[in-house]
């Protein structure tokens, strides 16, 4: 278990700049080069988060911060606003993850709209997913029917296919890193892949060595320290098995 940890840019020999993937025309890649050069947190939006969003209520607490329901003051769009204290955060890892999310645009990958920063906290404004983790839905149901599992797998594999087309390997796919947008039935729901803290650029055929991920979901090749981005497909298979059993 000691081998499976969040990595930073400095200790991952697989790491490449995440924006080194294939960025397609029309995609947003917003990087504050001044902040990056100074080693500060990425700042994508000017002003305070309260100037742009009304934070209505707390949705939950996590390891790295608190999530609030936010309403955009101009459009009234609902967003999830994650507030994280700077103390204890890995600035390099956060910068890499936000740069990656800013470059991705797919219905089954959580979207990062913008970020804010003040003297104590960093705020990530993201898709609102009120349905909770896929993990909790599995626990509540006991197991899924084949039809229910096929709905989830279709959306999950669609997101993974897109990531691989963008030369990105997630490396930590599991039910806890899949959110549902609502509490509706699975047939009327939308799955979003989250948590790209362990992701890296992985071109087709690229061999990675760093052993990262969650032990129950990683491929044997990851344990052996020699694997390709196909490790994500193994993790998807484990998720499917858990849903059906």
Coordinates of N, CA and C in Angstrom, one line a residue:
X1 N 0.8 -1.2 0.0 CA 0.0 0.0 0.0 C 0.8 1.3 0.0
X2 N 2.1 1.2 0.6 CA 2.9 2.4 0.6 C 3.3 2.9 -0.8
X3 N 3.2 2.0 -1.8 CA 3.6 2.4 -3.1 C 2.5 3.2 -3.8
X4 N 1.3 3.2 -3.3 CA 0.1 3.8 -3.9 C -0.2 5.1 -3.3
X5 N 0.4 6.2 -3.8 CA 0.3 7.5 -3.2 C 0.1 8.5 -4.3
X6 N -0.4 9.7 -3.9 CA -0.5 10.7 -4.9 C 0.9 11.2 -5.2
X7 N 1.1 11.3 -6.5 CA 2.5 11.7 -6.9 C 2.5 13.2 -7.2
X8 N 3.7 13.7 -7.2 CA 3.9 15.1 -7.6 C 4.7 15.1 -8.8
X9 N 4.8 16.3 -9.4 CA 5.6 16.4 -10.7 C 7.0 16.0 -10.5
X10 N 7.6 16.2 -9.3 CA 9.0 15.9 -9.1 C 9.3 14.5 -9.0
X11 N 8.4 13.6 -8.4 CA 8.7 12.2 -8.2 C 8.2 11.2 -9.1
X12 N 7.6 11.7 -10.3 CA 7.0 10.8 -11.2 C 7.9 10.8 -12.5
X13 N 8.6 9.7 -12.7 CA 9.4 9.6 -13.9 C 8.6 9.4 -15.2
X14 N 7.3 9.2 -15.0 CA 6.4 9.1 -16.2 C 5.9 10.5 -16.6
X15 N 6.0 11.5 -15.8 CA 5.3 12.8 -15.9 C 5.8 13.5 -17.2
X16 N 4.9 14.0 -17.9 CA 5.1 15.0 -19.0 C 4.1 16.1 -18.7
X17 N 4.4 17.3 -19.2 CA 3.4 18.4 -19.1 C 2.0 17.9 -19.6
X18 N 1.0 18.0 -18.8 CA -0.3 17.5 -19.2 C -0.9 18.2 -20.4
X19 N -0.5 19.4 -20.6 CA -0.9 20.1 -21.8 C -0.1 19.6 -23.1
X20 N 0.7 18.7 -22.9 CA 1.5 18.1 -24.0 C 0.7 17.1 -24.8
X21 N -0.5 16.8 -24.3 CA -1.4 15.9 -25.1 C -1.9 16.6 -26.3
X22 N -2.7 15.9 -27.1 CA -3.2 16.5 -28.3 C -4.4 17.5 -28.0
X23 N -4.1 18.7 -28.1 CA -5.1 19.8 -27.8 C -5.8 20.1 -29.1
X24 N -7.1 20.0 -29.2 CA -7.8 20.2 -30.5 C -8.3 21.6 -30.6
X25 N -8.5 22.0 -31.8 CA -9.0 23.3 -32.1 C -10.3 23.6 -31.4
X26 N -10.3 24.8 -30.8 CA -11.6 25.1 -30.1 C -11.6 24.8 -28.6
X27 N -10.6 24.0 -28.1 CA -10.5 23.7 -26.7 C -9.8 24.8 -26.0
X28 N -10.2 24.9 -24.7 CA -9.7 26.0 -23.8 C -8.5 25.5 -23.1
X29 N -7.4 26.1 -23.2 CA -6.2 25.8 -22.4 C -5.8 27.2 -21.8
X30 N -6.2 27.4 -20.5 CA -6.0 28.6 -19.9 C -4.9 28.5 -18.8
X31 N -3.8 29.0 -19.0 CA -2.7 28.9 -18.1 C -2.1 30.3 -17.8
X32 N -2.0 30.6 -16.5 CA -1.4 31.8 -16.1 C 0.1 31.6 -16.0
X33 N 0.8 32.0 -17.0 CA 2.2 31.7 -17.1 C 3.0 32.4 -16.0
X34 N 2.6 33.6 -15.6 CA 3.3 34.3 -14.6 C 3.2 33.5 -13.3
X35 N 2.0 33.1 -12.9 CA 1.9 32.3 -11.7 C 2.7 31.0 -11.8
X36 N 2.6 30.3 -12.9 CA 3.3 29.1 -13.1 C 4.8 29.3 -12.9
X37 N 5.3 30.4 -13.5 CA 6.8 30.7 -13.4 C 7.2 30.9 -12.0
X38 N 6.3 31.6 -11.2 CA 6.6 31.9 -9.8 C 6.3 30.8 -8.8
X39 N 5.8 29.7 -9.3 CA 5.5 28.5 -8.5 C 4.2 28.8 -7.6
X40 N 3.4 29.7 -8.1 CA 2.1 30.0 -7.3 C 1.0 29.1 -7.8
X41 N -0.1 29.2 -7.2 CA -1.3 28.4 -7.7 C -1.8 29.1 -8.9
X42 N -2.4 28.3 -9.8 CA -2.9 28.8 -11.1 C -4.1 29.7 -10.8
X43 N -4.1 30.9 -11.4 CA -5.2 31.8 -11.2 C -5.8 32.0 -12.6
X44 N -7.1 31.5 -12.8 CA -7.7 31.6 -14.1 C -8.7 32.8 -14.1
X45 N -9.2 33.3 -13.0 CA -10.2 34.3 -13.0 C -9.8 35.4 -12.0
X46 N -10.0 36.6 -12.4 CA -9.6 37.8 -11.5 C -10.8 38.1 -10.5
X47 N -10.5 38.7 -9.4 CA -11.5 39.1 -8.5 C -11.8 37.9 -7.5
X48 N -12.7 38.2 -6.6 CA -13.0 37.2 -5.6 C -14.1 36.3 -6.1
X49 N -14.2 35.0 -5.6 CA -15.2 34.1 -6.1 C -16.6 34.7 -5.7
X50 N -16.7 35.4 -4.6 CA -18.0 36.0 -4.2 C -18.5 37.1 -5.2
X51 N -17.6 37.6 -6.0 CA -18.0 38.6 -7.0 C -18.8 38.0 -8.1
X52 N -18.5 36.7 -8.4 CA -19.1 36.0 -9.5 C -20.2 35.0 -9.1
X53 N -20.0 34.4 -7.9 CA -20.9 33.3 -7.5 C -21.5 33.6 -6.1
X54 N -22.8 33.2 -6.0 CA -23.4 33.1 -4.6 C -23.2 31.7 -4.1
X55 N -22.6 31.5 -3.0 CA -22.4 30.2 -2.4 C -23.6 30.0 -1.5
X56 N -24.5 29.1 -2.0 CA -25.8 29.0 -1.3 C -25.7 28.1 -0.1
X57 N -25.1 26.9 -0.2 CA -25.1 26.0 0.9 C -23.9 25.0 0.7
X58 N -23.5 24.4 1.8 CA -22.5 23.4 1.8 C -23.0 22.0 1.3
X59 N -22.4 21.4 0.3 CA -22.8 20.1 -0.2 C -22.1 19.0 0.5
X60 N -20.9 19.2 1.0 CA -20.1 18.2 1.6 C -18.7 18.6 1.9
X61 N -18.0 17.8 2.7 CA -16.6 17.9 3.0 C -15.8 16.8 2.5
X62 N -14.6 17.1 2.0 CA -13.7 16.0 1.5 C -12.4 16.1 2.1
X63 N -11.5 15.3 1.7 CA -10.1 15.3 2.2 C -9.4 16.6 1.9
X64 N -9.6 17.2 0.8 CA -8.9 18.4 0.4 C -9.7 19.6 0.4
X65 N -11.0 19.6 0.8 CA -11.7 20.8 0.8 C -13.2 20.6 1.0
X66 N -13.9 21.7 0.9 CA -15.4 21.8 1.1 C -16.0 22.1 -0.2
X67 N -17.1 21.5 -0.5 CA -17.9 21.7 -1.8 C -19.2 22.5 -1.4
X68 N -19.4 23.6 -2.2 CA -20.6 24.4 -2.0 C -21.4 24.4 -3.3
X69 N -22.7 24.6 -3.1 CA -23.6 24.9 -4.3 C -23.4 26.3 -4.6
X70 N -23.0 26.6 -5.8 CA -22.9 28.0 -6.2 C -23.8 28.4 -7.4
X71 N -24.2 29.6 -7.4 CA -25.1 30.2 -8.5 C -24.3 31.3 -9.1
X72 N -24.1 31.2 -10.4 CA -23.5 32.3 -11.2 C -24.4 33.5 -11.1
X73 N -23.8 34.7 -10.7 CA -24.6 35.9 -10.5 C -25.2 36.4 -11.8
X74 N -24.6 36.2 -12.9 CA -25.2 36.7 -14.2 C -26.1 35.7 -14.8
X75 N -25.7 34.5 -15.0 CA -26.5 33.5 -15.7 C -27.4 32.6 -14.8
X76 N -27.1 32.7 -13.5 CA -27.9 31.8 -12.5 C -27.6 30.4 -12.7
X77 N -26.5 30.0 -13.4 CA -26.2 28.6 -13.6 C -25.7 28.0 -12.3
X78 N -26.1 26.8 -12.1 CA -25.7 26.1 -10.9 C -24.3 25.4 -11.1
X79 N -23.5 25.6 -10.1 CA -22.1 25.0 -10.2 C -21.8 24.4 -8.8
X80 N -20.8 23.5 -8.8 CA -20.2 23.0 -7.6 C -18.9 23.8 -7.4
X81 N -18.7 24.5 -6.3 CA -17.6 25.3 -6.0 C -16.8 24.6 -4.9
X82 N -15.6 24.1 -5.2 CA -14.8 23.4 -4.2 C -13.7 24.4 -3.7
X83 N -13.8 24.6 -2.3 CA -12.9 25.5 -1.7 C -11.8 24.7 -0.9
X84 N -10.5 25.0 -1.2 CA -9.4 24.2 -0.6 C -8.5 25.2 0.1
X85 N -8.1 24.9 1.3 CA -7.1 25.7 2.0 C -5.7 25.4 1.3
X86 N -5.0 26.5 1.1 CA -3.7 26.3 0.5 C -2.7 25.5 1.4
X87 N -2.8 25.7 2.7 CA -1.9 24.9 3.6 C -2.1 23.4 3.3
X88 N -1.0 22.7 3.0 CA -1.1 21.3 2.8 C -1.3 20.9 1.4
X89 N -1.7 21.8 0.5 CA -1.9 21.5 -0.9 C -0.5 21.4 -1.7
X90 N -0.5 20.5 -2.6 CA 0.7 20.4 -3.5 C 0.4 21.3 -4.7
X91 N 1.1 22.5 -4.7 CA 0.8 23.5 -5.7 C 1.1 23.0 -7.1
X92 N 2.2 22.2 -7.3 CA 2.5 21.7 -8.6 C 1.5 20.7 -9.1
X93 N 1.0 19.8 -8.2 CA 0.1 18.8 -8.6 C -1.3 19.5 -9.0
X94 N -1.7 20.5 -8.2 CA -2.9 21.1 -8.4 C -2.9 21.9 -9.8
X95 N -1.7 22.5 -10.0 CA -1.6 23.2 -11.3 C -1.7 22.3 -12.5
X96 N -1.0 21.1 -12.4 CA -1.1 20.1 -13.5 C -2.5 19.6 -13.7
X97 N -3.2 19.4 -12.6 CA -4.6 18.8 -12.7 C -5.5 19.9 -13.3
X98 N -5.4 21.1 -12.9 CA -6.3 22.1 -13.4 C -6.0 22.4 -14.9
X99 N -4.7 22.4 -15.3 CA -4.4 22.6 -16.7 C -5.0 21.5 -17.5
X100 N -4.9 20.3 -17.0 CA -5.5 19.2 -17.8 C -7.0 19.3 -17.9
X101 N -7.7 19.6 -16.8 CA -9.1 19.7 -16.9 C -9.6 20.8 -17.8
X102 N -8.8 21.9 -17.8 CA -9.2 23.0 -18.7 C -9.1 22.6 -20.2
X103 N -8.3 21.6 -20.5 CA -8.1 21.2 -21.9 C -9.1 20.2 -22.3
X104 N -9.9 19.6 -21.4 CA -10.8 18.5 -21.8 C -12.2 19.0 -21.9
X105 N -12.9 18.4 -22.8 CA -14.3 18.8 -23.1 C -15.1 17.6 -23.5
X106 N -15.7 16.9 -22.6 CA -16.5 15.7 -22.9 C -17.6 15.5 -22.0
X107 N -18.8 15.0 -22.4 CA -19.9 14.9 -21.5 C -19.8 14.0 -20.3
X108 N -18.8 13.1 -20.4 CA -18.6 12.2 -19.3 C -17.3 12.4 -18.5
X109 N -16.8 13.6 -18.6 CA -15.6 14.0 -17.8 C -16.0 15.3 -17.1
X110 N -15.8 15.4 -15.8 CA -16.2 16.6 -15.1 C -15.5 17.8 -15.7
X111 N -16.3 18.9 -15.9 CA -15.8 20.1 -16.5 C -15.4 21.1 -15.4
X112 N -14.2 21.6 -15.6 CA -13.7 22.7 -14.7 C -13.9 24.0 -15.5
X113 N -14.8 24.9 -15.0 CA -15.2 26.1 -15.6 C -14.2 27.2 -15.4
X114 N -13.8 27.4 -14.2 CA -12.8 28.5 -13.8 C -12.3 28.3 -12.4
X115 N -11.3 29.0 -12.1 CA -10.7 28.9 -10.7 C -10.5 30.3 -10.2
X116 N -10.5 30.4 -8.8 CA -10.3 31.6 -8.1 C -9.3 31.4 -7.0
X117 N -8.7 32.4 -6.6 CA -7.7 32.3 -5.5 C -7.8 33.5 -4.6
X118 N -7.7 33.3 -3.3 CA -7.5 34.5 -2.4 C -6.3 34.1 -1.5
X119 N -6.1 34.9 -0.4 CA -4.9 34.7 0.4 C -4.8 33.4 1.1
X120 N -6.0 32.7 1.3 CA -6.0 31.5 2.1 C -6.5 30.2 1.3
X121 N -7.3 30.5 0.3 CA -7.9 29.3 -0.4 C -7.8 29.4 -1.9
X122 N -8.0 28.2 -2.5 CA -8.2 28.1 -4.0 C -9.6 27.6 -4.2
X123 N -10.3 28.1 -5.2 CA -11.6 27.7 -5.5 C -11.7 27.1 -6.9
X124 N -12.3 25.9 -7.0 CA -12.5 25.3 -8.3 C -14.0 25.3 -8.6
X125 N -14.4 25.8 -9.7 CA -15.8 25.9 -10.1 C -16.0 24.8 -11.2
X126 N -16.9 23.8 -10.8 CA -17.0 22.6 -11.7 C -18.4 22.2 -11.9
X127 N -18.6 21.2 -12.7 CA -20.0 20.6 -12.9 C -20.6 20.3 -11.6
X128 N -21.9 20.5 -11.5 CA -22.6 20.1 -10.3 C -23.1 18.7 -10.5
X129 N -22.7 17.8 -9.6 CA -23.1 16.4 -9.6 C -23.8 16.1 -8.3
X130 N -25.1 16.1 -8.3 CA -25.9 15.9 -7.1 C -26.2 14.5 -6.8
X131 N -25.9 13.6 -7.8 CA -26.2 12.2 -7.6 C -25.2 11.4 -6.8
X132 N -24.1 12.0 -6.4 CA -23.1 11.3 -5.6 C -22.2 10.4 -6.3
X133 N -21.4 9.6 -5.6 CA -20.5 8.7 -6.2 C -21.2 7.4 -6.7
X134 N -20.7 6.9 -7.8 CA -21.2 5.6 -8.3 C -21.0 4.6 -7.2
X135 N -20.0 4.6 -6.4 CA -19.8 3.7 -5.3 C -21.0 3.6 -4.4
X136 N -21.5 4.8 -4.0 CA -22.6 4.8 -3.1 C -23.9 4.3 -3.8
X137 N -24.0 4.5 -5.0 CA -25.2 3.9 -5.8 C -25.1 2.4 -5.8
X138 N -23.9 1.9 -6.0 CA -23.8 0.4 -6.0 C -24.1 -0.2 -4.6
X139 N -23.6 0.5 -3.6 CA -23.9 0.0 -2.2 C -25.4 0.0 -1.9
X140 N -26.0 1.1 -2.3 CA -27.5 1.2 -2.1 C -28.3 0.1 -2.8
X141 N -27.8 -0.2 -4.0 CA -28.6 -1.2 -4.8 C -28.2 -2.6 -4.5
X142 N -27.0 -2.8 -4.0 CA -26.5 -4.2 -3.8 C -25.8 -4.7 -5.0
X143 N -26.5 -4.6 -6.2 CA -25.8 -4.9 -7.5 C -26.8 -4.3 -8.5
X144 N -26.2 -4.1 -9.7 CA -27.0 -3.6 -10.8 C -27.4 -4.7 -11.7
X145 N -28.5 -4.5 -12.5 CA -28.9 -5.4 -13.5 C -27.9 -5.2 -14.7
X146 N -28.0 -6.1 -15.6 CA -27.1 -6.0 -16.8 C -27.4 -4.7 -17.6
X147 N -28.7 -4.4 -17.7 CA -29.1 -3.2 -18.4 C -28.6 -2.0 -17.7
X148 N -28.7 -1.9 -16.4 CA -28.1 -0.8 -15.6 C -26.6 -0.7 -15.8
X149 N -26.0 -1.8 -15.7 CA -24.5 -1.8 -15.8 C -24.1 -1.4 -17.2
X150 N -24.8 -1.7 -18.2 CA -24.5 -1.4 -19.6 C -24.6 0.1 -19.8
X151 N -25.6 0.8 -19.1 CA -25.7 2.2 -19.2 C -24.4 2.9 -18.6
X152 N -24.0 2.4 -17.5 CA -22.9 3.0 -16.8 C -21.6 2.8 -17.6
X153 N -21.4 1.5 -18.1 CA -20.2 1.2 -18.8 C -20.1 1.9 -20.1
X154 N -21.2 2.1 -20.8 CA -21.2 2.9 -22.1 C -20.7 4.3 -21.8
X155 N -21.1 4.9 -20.8 CA -20.7 6.3 -20.5 C -19.2 6.3 -20.0
X156 N -18.9 5.4 -19.1 CA -17.5 5.3 -18.6 C -16.5 5.1 -19.7
X157 N -16.8 4.1 -20.6 CA -15.9 3.8 -21.7 C -15.8 4.9 -22.7
X158 N -16.9 5.7 -22.9 CA -16.9 6.8 -23.8 C -15.9 7.9 -23.3
X159 N -15.9 8.1 -21.9 CA -15.0 9.1 -21.4 C -13.6 8.6 -21.4
X160 N -13.3 7.3 -21.2 CA -12.0 6.8 -21.2 C -11.4 6.8 -22.7
X161 N -12.3 6.5 -23.6 CA -11.9 6.5 -25.0 C -11.4 7.9 -25.4
X162 N -12.2 8.9 -25.0 CA -11.8 10.3 -25.2 C -10.5 10.7 -24.6
X163 N -10.3 10.3 -23.4 CA -9.0 10.6 -22.7 C -7.8 10.0 -23.4
X164 N -8.0 8.7 -23.9 CA -6.9 8.1 -24.6 C -6.7 8.7 -26.0
X165 N -7.7 9.2 -26.6 CA -7.6 9.9 -27.9 C -6.8 11.2 -27.7
X166 N -6.9 11.8 -26.4 CA -6.2 13.0 -26.1 C -4.8 12.7 -25.5
X167 N -4.5 11.4 -25.5 CA -3.2 10.9 -25.0 C -3.0 11.2 -23.5
X168 N -4.1 10.9 -22.8 CA -4.1 11.1 -21.3 C -4.5 9.7 -20.7
X169 N -3.8 9.3 -19.7 CA -4.1 8.1 -19.0 C -4.5 8.5 -17.6
X170 N -5.7 8.0 -17.1 CA -6.2 8.5 -15.8 C -5.5 7.9 -14.7
X171 N -5.3 6.6 -14.7 CA -4.6 5.8 -13.7 C -5.2 5.6 -12.3
X172 N -6.4 6.1 -12.1 CA -7.1 5.9 -10.8 C -8.6 5.8 -11.0
X173 N -9.0 5.0 -12.0 CA -10.5 4.8 -12.2 C -11.0 3.9 -11.2
X174 N -12.1 4.3 -10.5 CA -12.8 3.4 -9.5 C -14.2 4.1 -9.3
X175 N -15.1 3.4 -8.7 CA -16.5 3.9 -8.5 C -16.5 5.2 -7.7
X176 N -15.5 5.4 -6.8 CA -15.4 6.6 -6.0 C -15.1 7.8 -6.9
X177 N -14.4 7.6 -8.0 CA -14.0 8.7 -8.9 C -15.0 8.8 -10.1
X178 N -16.2 8.3 -10.0 CA -17.2 8.5 -11.0 C -18.5 9.1 -10.3
X179 N -18.9 10.3 -10.7 CA -20.0 11.0 -10.1 C -21.2 10.9 -11.0
X180 N -22.4 10.9 -10.4 CA -23.7 10.9 -11.1 C -24.2 12.3 -11.0
X181 N -24.8 12.9 -12.1 CA -25.3 14.2 -12.0 C -26.6 14.4 -11.3
X182 N -27.3 13.4 -11.0 CA -28.6 13.5 -10.3 C -28.9 12.2 -9.6
X183 N -29.9 12.2 -8.8 CA -30.4 11.0 -8.0 C -31.4 10.2 -8.8
X184 N -31.6 10.6 -10.1 CA -32.5 9.9 -11.0 C -32.0 8.4 -11.2
X185 N -32.9 7.7 -11.9 CA -32.5 6.3 -12.3 C -31.3 6.4 -13.2
X186 N -30.5 5.3 -13.3 CA -29.3 5.3 -14.1 C -29.6 5.6 -15.6
X187 N -30.8 5.1 -16.1 CA -31.1 5.3 -17.5 C -31.3 6.8 -17.8
X188 N -31.6 7.6 -16.8 CA -31.8 9.1 -17.0 C -30.7 9.9 -16.4
X189 N -29.5 9.3 -16.2 CA -28.4 9.9 -15.5 C -27.2 10.2 -16.4
X190 N -26.3 10.9 -15.9 CA -25.0 11.1 -16.6 C -23.9 11.0 -15.7
X191 N -22.9 10.1 -16.1 CA -21.7 9.8 -15.3 C -20.6 10.8 -15.7
X192 N -19.9 11.3 -14.7 CA -18.7 12.1 -14.9 C -17.5 11.6 -14.2
X193 N -16.4 11.4 -15.0 CA -15.1 11.0 -14.4 C -14.5 12.1 -13.7
X194 N -14.0 11.9 -12.5 CA -13.3 13.0 -11.7 C -11.9 12.5 -11.3
X195 N -11.3 13.4 -10.6 CA -10.0 13.2 -9.9 C -8.9 12.8 -10.8
X196 N -8.2 13.8 -11.4 CA -7.1 13.5 -12.3 C -5.7 13.8 -11.7
X197 N -5.7 13.6 -10.4 CA -4.4 13.9 -9.7 C -3.3 12.9 -10.0
X198 N -3.6 11.7 -10.5 CA -2.6 10.7 -10.9 C -2.5 10.6 -12.4
X199 N -3.2 11.4 -13.1 CA -3.1 11.3 -14.6 C -1.8 11.8 -15.2
X200 N -1.5 11.3 -16.4 CA -0.3 11.7 -17.0 C -0.5 11.6 -18.5
X201 N 0.4 12.2 -19.3 CA 0.4 12.1 -20.7 C 0.9 10.7 -21.1
X202 N 0.1 10.0 -21.9 CA 0.6 8.6 -22.3 C 0.2 8.4 -23.8
X203 N 1.1 8.6 -24.7 CA 0.8 8.3 -26.1 C 0.6 6.8 -26.3
X204 N 0.1 6.5 -27.5 CA -0.2 5.1 -27.8 C 1.2 4.3 -27.7
X205 N 1.2 3.3 -26.9 CA 2.5 2.5 -26.8 C 3.4 3.0 -25.8
X206 N 3.2 4.1 -25.1 CA 4.1 4.6 -24.1 C 4.0 3.7 -22.9
X207 N 5.2 3.3 -22.4 CA 5.3 2.4 -21.3 C 5.6 3.2 -20.0
X208 N 4.8 3.0 -19.0 CA 4.9 3.8 -17.8 C 5.5 2.8 -16.7
X209 N 6.1 3.4 -15.7 CA 6.7 2.6 -14.6 C 6.2 2.9 -13.2
X210 N 5.8 4.1 -13.0 CA 5.4 4.5 -11.6 C 4.2 3.7 -11.2
X211 N 4.2 3.1 -10.0 CA 3.1 2.3 -9.5 C 2.2 3.2 -8.7
X212 N 1.1 3.6 -9.3 CA 0.2 4.5 -8.7 C -1.2 4.0 -8.9
X213 N -2.2 4.4 -8.1 CA -3.6 4.0 -8.3 C -4.1 3.5 -7.0
X214 N -5.3 2.8 -7.1 CA -5.9 2.3 -5.9 C -5.8 0.7 -6.0
X215 N -5.3 0.1 -5.0 CA -4.9 -1.3 -5.1 C -5.9 -2.3 -5.6
X216 N -7.2 -2.1 -5.3 CA -8.2 -3.0 -5.8 C -8.5 -2.9 -7.2
X217 N -8.1 -1.8 -7.9 CA -8.5 -1.5 -9.2 C -7.4 -1.5 -10.2
X218 N -6.2 -1.6 -9.8 CA -5.0 -1.5 -10.7 C -4.8 -2.8 -11.4
X219 N -4.2 -2.7 -12.6 CA -3.9 -3.8 -13.5 C -2.6 -4.5 -12.9
X220 N -2.5 -5.8 -13.2 CA -1.2 -6.5 -12.7 C 0.0 -5.9 -13.3
X221 N -0.1 -5.3 -14.5 CA 1.1 -4.7 -15.1 C 1.6 -3.5 -14.3
X222 N 0.6 -2.8 -13.7 CA 1.0 -1.7 -12.9 C 1.8 -2.1 -11.7
X223 N 1.4 -3.2 -11.1 CA 2.2 -3.8 -9.9 C 3.6 -4.2 -10.4
X224 N 3.7 -4.7 -11.6 CA 5.0 -5.1 -12.1 C 5.9 -3.9 -12.6
X225 N 5.3 -2.7 -12.6 CA 6.0 -1.5 -13.0 C 6.3 -1.4 -14.4
X226 N 5.5 -1.9 -15.3 CA 5.6 -1.8 -16.7 C 4.3 -1.9 -17.4
X227 N 3.7 -0.8 -17.8 CA 2.3 -0.8 -18.3 C 2.1 0.3 -19.3
X228 N 1.0 0.2 -20.0 CA 0.5 1.2 -21.0 C -0.8 1.8 -20.5
X229 N -1.4 2.7 -21.3 CA -2.6 3.3 -20.9 C -3.8 2.3 -20.9
X230 N -3.6 1.1 -21.4 CA -4.6 0.1 -21.3 C -4.9 -0.3 -19.9
X231 N -4.1 0.2 -18.9 CA -4.4 -0.1 -17.5 C -5.7 0.5 -17.1
X232 N -6.2 1.6 -17.8 CA -7.5 2.2 -17.5 C -8.6 1.2 -17.9
X233 N -8.4 0.4 -18.9 CA -9.4 -0.6 -19.4 C -9.6 -1.7 -18.3
X234 N -8.5 -2.1 -17.8 CA -8.5 -3.1 -16.7 C -9.4 -2.6 -15.5
X235 N -9.1 -1.3 -15.1 CA -9.9 -0.7 -14.0 C -11.4 -0.6 -14.4
X236 N -11.7 -0.4 -15.6 CA -13.1 -0.3 -16.0 C -13.7 -1.7 -15.9
X237 N -13.0 -2.8 -16.2 CA -13.4 -4.1 -16.1 C -13.7 -4.5 -14.6
X238 N -12.9 -4.0 -13.7 CA -13.1 -4.3 -12.3 C -14.4 -3.6 -11.8
X239 N -14.6 -2.3 -12.3 CA -15.8 -1.6 -12.0 C -17.0 -2.4 -12.5
X240 N -17.0 -2.9 -13.7 CA -18.1 -3.6 -14.2 C -18.4 -4.9 -13.4
X241 N -17.4 -5.6 -13.0 CA -17.5 -6.8 -12.2 C -18.2 -6.4 -10.8
X242 N -17.8 -5.3 -10.2 CA -18.4 -4.9 -8.9 C -19.8 -4.6 -9.1
X243 N -20.2 -3.9 -10.2 CA -21.6 -3.5 -10.4 C -22.5 -4.8 -10.5
X244 N -22.0 -5.8 -11.1 CA -22.8 -7.0 -11.5 C -22.8 -8.0 -10.4
X245 N -21.9 -8.0 -9.5 CA -21.8 -9.1 -8.5 C -22.4 -8.7 -7.1

